[in-house]
């Protein structure tokens, strides 16, 4: 490469690197900004283990035999609202689950639901 081509090439490379660094920053920043707007960050909510006892897809509720919850609720079998009713497709009765609960509008609500690993 002659001098001029080498200079143009290095400018092009640094622009491309700068652009992808900005894209990366945008990717990592956006969920954080979003989490800050929706007060409790469900993705960061601590998971509790439990076993699914009953699914009610019509009412969007899940009855779980749960370990002690971070909010102090002792281990028991209780019914929770599920924030997104579609999540009820992720688990089956008697399956172990990991879930996070927050009180939304005065109702203890599952805000994260996963099949236990
Ligand atoms: Cu309870």
XYZ file of N, CA, C and O and ligand atoms in Angstrom:
469
model
N 0.846 -1.202 0.000
C 0.000 0.000 0.000
C 0.882 1.254 0.000
O 1.879 1.287 0.709
N 0.531 2.243 -0.811
C 1.272 3.494 -0.717
C 0.745 4.295 0.472
O -0.260 3.931 1.096
N 1.412 5.370 0.777
C 1.082 6.172 1.962
C -0.376 6.614 2.016
O -1.034 6.509 3.042
N -0.843 7.136 0.828
C -2.188 7.710 0.810
C -3.249 6.619 1.061
O -4.169 6.798 1.857
N -3.093 5.483 0.386
C -4.060 4.388 0.553
C -4.032 3.880 1.999
O -5.066 3.640 2.617
N -2.832 3.785 2.555
C -2.701 3.322 3.935
C -3.442 4.272 4.898
O -4.136 3.838 5.803
N -3.314 5.579 4.641
C -3.997 6.557 5.503
C -5.519 6.403 5.389
O -6.224 6.332 6.395
N -6.031 6.295 4.149
C -7.474 6.163 3.929
C -7.969 4.883 4.607
O -9.001 4.865 5.260
N -7.186 3.813 4.460
C -7.564 2.525 5.054
C -7.656 2.638 6.586
O -8.616 2.211 7.208
N -6.667 3.292 7.178
C -6.674 3.372 8.651
C -7.830 4.241 9.143
O -8.435 3.962 10.172
N -8.204 5.273 8.376
C -9.369 6.084 8.756
C -10.633 5.228 8.678
O -11.460 5.230 9.591
N -10.748 4.453 7.591
C -11.931 3.600 7.418
C -12.035 2.606 8.559
O -13.111 2.393 9.125
N -10.909 1.996 8.922
C -10.919 1.003 10.005
C -11.309 1.663 11.324
O -12.152 1.150 12.058
N -10.745 2.819 11.603
C -11.063 3.444 12.896
C -12.521 3.901 12.941
O -13.161 3.824 13.983
N -13.079 4.295 11.803
C -14.503 4.651 11.774
C -15.351 3.413 12.049
O -16.298 3.458 12.820
N -14.974 2.302 11.408
C -15.743 1.066 11.584
C -15.661 0.599 13.039
O -16.664 0.217 13.643
N -14.475 0.651 13.619
C -14.299 0.226 15.015
C -15.094 1.144 15.935
O -15.780 0.689 16.839
N -15.026 2.438 15.658
C -15.773 3.389 16.472
C -17.265 3.121 16.392
O -17.955 3.121 17.408
N -17.755 2.834 15.186
C -19.188 2.582 15.004
C -19.616 1.333 15.758
O -20.645 1.326 16.427
N -18.816 0.268 15.673
C -19.243 -0.956 16.345
C -19.123 -0.798 17.859
O -19.923 -1.356 18.603
N -18.152 0.000 18.321
C -18.051 0.256 19.761
C -19.282 1.013 20.240
O -19.825 0.727 21.302
N -19.741 1.965 19.421
C -20.945 2.708 19.799
C -22.168 1.793 19.785
O -23.008 1.873 20.658
N -22.239 0.891 18.773
C -23.376 -0.037 18.701
C -23.383 -0.923 19.943
O -24.417 -1.173 20.541
N -22.200 -1.384 20.337
C -22.068 -2.235 21.516
C -22.510 -1.467 22.766
O -23.253 -1.972 23.588
N -22.065 -0.223 22.878
C -22.438 0.597 24.031
C -23.954 0.775 24.070
O -24.567 0.667 25.126
N -24.555 0.998 22.894
C -26.008 1.183 22.851
C -26.705 -0.102 23.305
O -27.670 -0.063 24.056
N -26.187 -1.246 22.868
C -26.786 -2.531 23.256
C -26.743 -2.728 24.758
O -27.696 -3.212 25.355
N -25.628 -2.389 25.376
C -25.503 -2.654 26.805
C -26.177 -1.566 27.637
O -26.622 -1.837 28.731
N -26.283 -0.362 27.084
C -26.881 0.726 27.855
C -28.411 0.679 27.845
O -29.033 1.015 28.824
N -28.996 0.282 26.726
C -30.441 0.395 26.603
C -31.220 -0.402 27.646
O -32.131 0.148 28.246
N -30.868 -1.679 27.895
C -31.638 -2.409 28.924
C -31.509 -1.758 30.295
O -32.446 -1.768 31.074
N -30.354 -1.163 30.576
C -30.166 -0.515 31.875
C -31.099 0.691 32.009
O -31.754 0.850 33.015
N -31.157 1.505 30.951
C -32.017 2.671 30.989
C -33.471 2.235 31.129
O -34.232 2.816 31.879
N -33.831 1.164 30.420
C -35.196 0.665 30.480
C -35.515 0.168 31.889
O -36.568 0.452 32.430
N -34.564 -0.570 32.495
C -34.770 -1.082 33.846
C -34.965 0.051 34.848
O -35.757 -0.064 35.773
N -34.275 1.155 34.618
C -34.380 2.286 35.535
C -35.757 2.934 35.455
O -36.242 3.483 36.423
N -36.394 2.831 34.263
C -37.713 3.445 34.095
C -38.822 2.590 34.711
O -39.766 3.101 35.246
N -38.687 1.259 34.629
C -39.704 0.372 35.189
C -39.203 -0.052 36.563
O -38.487 -1.038 36.675
N -39.553 0.690 37.559
C -38.989 0.634 38.903
C -38.278 -0.671 39.285
O -37.064 -0.697 39.282
N -38.974 -1.781 39.603
C -38.210 -2.958 39.984
C -37.727 -3.692 38.726
O -38.498 -3.877 37.792
N -36.477 -4.050 38.702
C -35.902 -4.732 37.550
C -36.106 -6.234 37.712
O -35.411 -6.889 38.459
N -37.107 -6.768 36.994
C -37.468 -8.182 37.143
C -36.293 -9.096 36.818
O -36.125 -10.136 37.439
N -35.458 -8.691 35.866
C -34.328 -9.542 35.475
C -33.351 -9.715 36.630
O -32.657 -10.713 36.707
N -33.303 -8.741 37.537
C -32.380 -8.795 38.660
C -33.039 -9.363 39.917
O -32.383 -9.567 40.920
N -34.344 -9.613 39.862
C -35.063 -10.097 41.041
C -34.535 -11.486 41.413
O -34.316 -12.314 40.543
N -34.315 -11.728 42.712
C -33.757 -13.021 43.108
C -34.745 -14.160 42.872
O -35.946 -14.007 43.094
N -34.231 -15.292 42.395
C -35.082 -16.443 42.098
C -35.265 -17.300 43.339
O -34.371 -17.426 44.164
N -36.438 -17.890 43.457
C -36.757 -18.824 44.529
C -37.131 -20.149 43.863
O -37.743 -20.168 42.798
N -36.754 -21.248 44.500
C -37.090 -22.564 43.965
C -38.471 -22.976 44.449
O -38.892 -22.602 45.547
N -39.141 -23.739 43.639
C -40.441 -24.244 44.044
C -40.867 -25.398 43.160
O -40.154 -25.767 42.227
N -42.030 -25.940 43.471
C -42.591 -27.001 42.632
C -44.004 -26.595 42.240
O -44.805 -26.206 43.095
N -44.280 -26.691 40.957
C -45.595 -26.300 40.448
C -46.637 -27.307 40.928
O -46.484 -28.509 40.758
N -47.689 -26.774 41.589
C -48.767 -27.641 42.057
C -49.977 -27.544 41.148
O -50.672 -28.527 40.922
N -50.267 -26.357 40.695
C -51.458 -26.163 39.872
C -51.262 -24.974 38.937
O -50.733 -23.941 39.333
N -51.705 -25.166 37.693
C -51.687 -24.098 36.688
C -53.117 -23.717 36.392
O -53.955 -24.592 36.206
N -53.393 -22.428 36.359
C -54.715 -21.991 35.904
C -54.498 -20.966 34.790
O -54.281 -19.777 35.042
N -54.531 -21.482 33.568
C -54.240 -20.608 32.423
C -55.349 -19.583 32.223
O -55.091 -18.469 31.787
N -56.572 -19.945 32.580
C -57.697 -19.026 32.420
C -57.551 -17.789 33.291
O -57.806 -16.673 32.846
N -57.122 -17.996 34.550
C -56.969 -16.873 35.477
C -55.539 -16.333 35.509
O -55.282 -15.331 36.165
N -54.630 -17.037 34.864
C -53.239 -16.583 34.873
C -52.607 -16.712 36.238
O -51.893 -15.807 36.681
N -52.897 -17.819 36.906
C -52.318 -18.030 38.238
C -51.556 -19.348 38.281
O -51.809 -20.272 37.496
N -50.645 -19.390 39.234
C -49.799 -20.552 39.431
C -49.752 -20.838 40.924
O -49.475 -19.930 41.715
N -50.049 -22.070 41.303
C -49.919 -22.477 42.696
C -48.602 -23.225 42.826
O -48.343 -24.159 42.062
N -47.773 -22.757 43.751
C -46.408 -23.276 43.874
C -46.125 -23.656 45.320
O -46.454 -22.900 46.237
N -45.538 -24.834 45.516
C -44.948 -25.171 46.822
C -43.571 -24.527 46.811
O -42.665 -24.995 46.129
N -43.447 -23.409 47.532
C -42.266 -22.569 47.359
C -41.367 -22.615 48.577
O -41.823 -22.787 49.700
N -40.076 -22.438 48.324
C -39.117 -22.205 49.402
C -39.398 -20.807 49.974
O -40.166 -20.047 49.400
N -38.730 -20.473 51.065
C -38.871 -19.147 51.662
C -38.577 -18.073 50.611
O -37.599 -18.157 49.885
N -39.421 -17.054 50.545
C -39.223 -15.972 49.580
C -38.327 -14.885 50.167
O -38.287 -14.700 51.388
N -37.626 -14.138 49.322
C -36.780 -13.044 49.807
C -37.564 -12.004 50.617
O -36.993 -11.330 51.470
N -38.872 -11.877 50.373
C -39.666 -10.886 51.123
C -40.066 -11.391 52.513
O -40.792 -10.703 53.233
N -39.602 -12.602 52.876
C -39.856 -13.115 54.214
C -40.986 -14.129 54.287
O -41.169 -14.775 55.321
N -41.744 -14.281 53.206
C -42.813 -15.287 53.175
C -42.195 -16.659 53.405
O -41.304 -17.070 52.685
N -42.625 -17.343 54.470
C -42.024 -18.664 54.729
C -42.412 -19.685 53.657
O -43.318 -19.438 52.868
N -41.708 -20.816 53.662
C -42.012 -21.881 52.704
C -43.459 -22.318 52.889
O -43.919 -22.538 54.015
N -44.188 -22.396 51.807
C -45.591 -22.820 51.852
C -46.060 -23.067 50.425
O -45.345 -22.788 49.472
N -47.270 -23.592 50.325
C -47.898 -23.718 49.009
C -48.874 -22.575 48.864
O -49.768 -22.406 49.703
N -48.667 -21.746 47.868
C -49.590 -20.634 47.669
C -49.751 -20.296 46.191
O -48.967 -20.715 45.356
N -50.809 -19.535 45.931
C -51.145 -19.171 44.557
C -50.637 -17.766 44.258
O -50.778 -16.865 45.094
N -50.062 -17.607 43.101
C -49.559 -16.305 42.658
C -50.198 -15.929 41.326
O -50.486 -16.803 40.514
N -50.344 -14.644 41.117
C -50.645 -14.159 39.774
C -49.368 -14.289 38.958
O -48.270 -14.159 39.489
N -49.492 -14.498 37.663
C -48.333 -14.544 36.777
C -48.421 -13.327 35.859
O -49.458 -13.079 35.241
N -47.338 -12.551 35.837
C -47.361 -11.267 35.121
C -47.744 -11.455 33.662
O -48.552 -10.713 33.123
N -47.156 -12.439 33.004
C -47.467 -12.703 31.597
C -48.065 -14.110 31.511
O -47.374 -15.096 31.765
N -49.342 -14.194 31.188
C -50.023 -15.488 31.187
C -49.354 -16.493 30.244
O -49.432 -17.694 30.472
N -48.703 -16.010 29.215
C -48.040 -16.909 28.256
C -46.943 -17.730 28.937
O -46.594 -18.811 28.476
N -46.398 -17.208 30.054
C -45.336 -17.939 30.758
C -45.840 -19.266 31.302
O -45.053 -20.154 31.593
N -47.137 -19.404 31.472
C -47.674 -20.653 32.010
C -47.414 -21.825 31.056
O -47.526 -22.978 31.459
N -47.043 -21.524 29.820
C -46.680 -22.595 28.879
C -45.269 -23.129 29.179
O -44.871 -24.157 28.641
N -44.522 -22.415 30.007
C -43.127 -22.816 30.257
C -43.001 -23.937 31.274
O -41.934 -24.535 31.395
N -44.042 -24.135 32.078
C -43.945 -25.112 33.167
C -45.159 -26.040 33.145
O -46.198 -25.718 32.560
N -45.003 -27.173 33.791
C -46.075 -28.156 33.902
C -46.275 -28.485 35.373
O -45.381 -28.265 36.195
N -47.442 -29.034 35.688
C -47.712 -29.431 37.071
C -46.673 -30.451 37.514
O -46.259 -31.309 36.740
N -46.258 -30.319 38.769
C -45.258 -31.164 39.434
C -43.820 -30.853 39.022
O -42.889 -31.418 39.580
N -43.645 -29.959 38.077
C -42.297 -29.604 37.647
C -41.650 -28.653 38.650
O -42.322 -27.818 39.246
N -40.333 -28.789 38.828
C -39.588 -27.826 39.649
C -39.425 -26.542 38.850
O -39.231 -26.572 37.632
N -39.480 -25.437 39.564
C -39.395 -24.151 38.893
C -38.526 -23.190 39.700
O -38.294 -23.399 40.896
N -38.039 -22.179 39.026
C -37.349 -21.074 39.689
C -38.102 -19.816 39.286
O -38.375 -19.611 38.108
N -38.453 -19.001 40.271
C -39.310 -17.854 39.959
C -38.980 -16.683 40.873
O -38.388 -16.839 41.931
N -39.384 -15.506 40.423
C -39.205 -14.286 41.223
C -40.567 -13.647 41.414
O -41.400 -13.655 40.504
N -40.784 -13.120 42.610
C -42.071 -12.539 42.978
C -41.877 -11.078 43.363
O -40.924 -10.726 44.056
N -42.782 -10.249 42.892
C -42.852 -8.856 43.363
C -44.309 -8.536 43.634
O -45.199 -9.146 43.055
N -44.535 -7.573 44.521
C -45.897 -7.146 44.789
C -46.255 -6.044 43.797
O -45.672 -4.968 43.816
N -47.166 -6.361 42.881
C -47.614 -5.403 41.871
C -49.080 -5.094 42.143
O -49.901 -6.012 42.198
N -49.408 -3.828 42.324
C -50.787 -3.416 42.631
C -51.344 -4.209 43.820
O -52.500 -4.639 43.808
N -50.511 -4.447 44.816
C -50.952 -5.116 46.029
C -51.075 -6.630 45.924
O -51.480 -7.270 46.890
N -50.715 -7.186 44.764
C -50.847 -8.632 44.590
C -49.470 -9.238 44.345
O -48.725 -8.766 43.477
N -49.152 -10.275 45.097
C -47.874 -10.949 44.869
C -47.927 -11.610 43.496
O -48.783 -12.443 43.225
N -47.000 -11.205 42.660
C -47.038 -11.578 41.248
C -45.707 -12.162 40.830
O -44.648 -11.626 41.186
N -45.759 -13.246 40.088
C -44.543 -13.830 39.532
C -44.108 -12.958 38.360
O -44.855 -12.781 37.390
N -42.894 -12.401 38.483
C -42.399 -11.498 37.444
C -41.288 -12.157 36.610
O -40.762 -11.555 35.686
N -40.951 -13.385 36.989
C -39.957 -14.154 36.241
C -40.267 -15.613 36.531
O -40.509 -15.965 37.689
N -40.284 -16.438 35.509
C -40.649 -17.842 35.689
C -39.823 -18.703 34.756
O -39.817 -18.486 33.550
N -39.138 -19.671 35.337
C -38.292 -20.550 34.538
C -38.446 -21.976 35.041
O -38.687 -22.189 36.211
N -38.285 -22.935 34.141
C -38.184 -24.317 34.577
C -36.861 -24.444 35.304
O -35.865 -23.873 34.893
N -36.839 -25.147 36.453
C -35.602 -25.273 37.223
C -34.605 -26.090 36.429
O -34.970 -26.979 35.671
N -33.314 -25.752 36.587
C -32.264 -26.478 35.861
C -31.884 -27.735 36.630
O -32.038 -27.791 37.817
Cu -47.267 -17.508 51.295
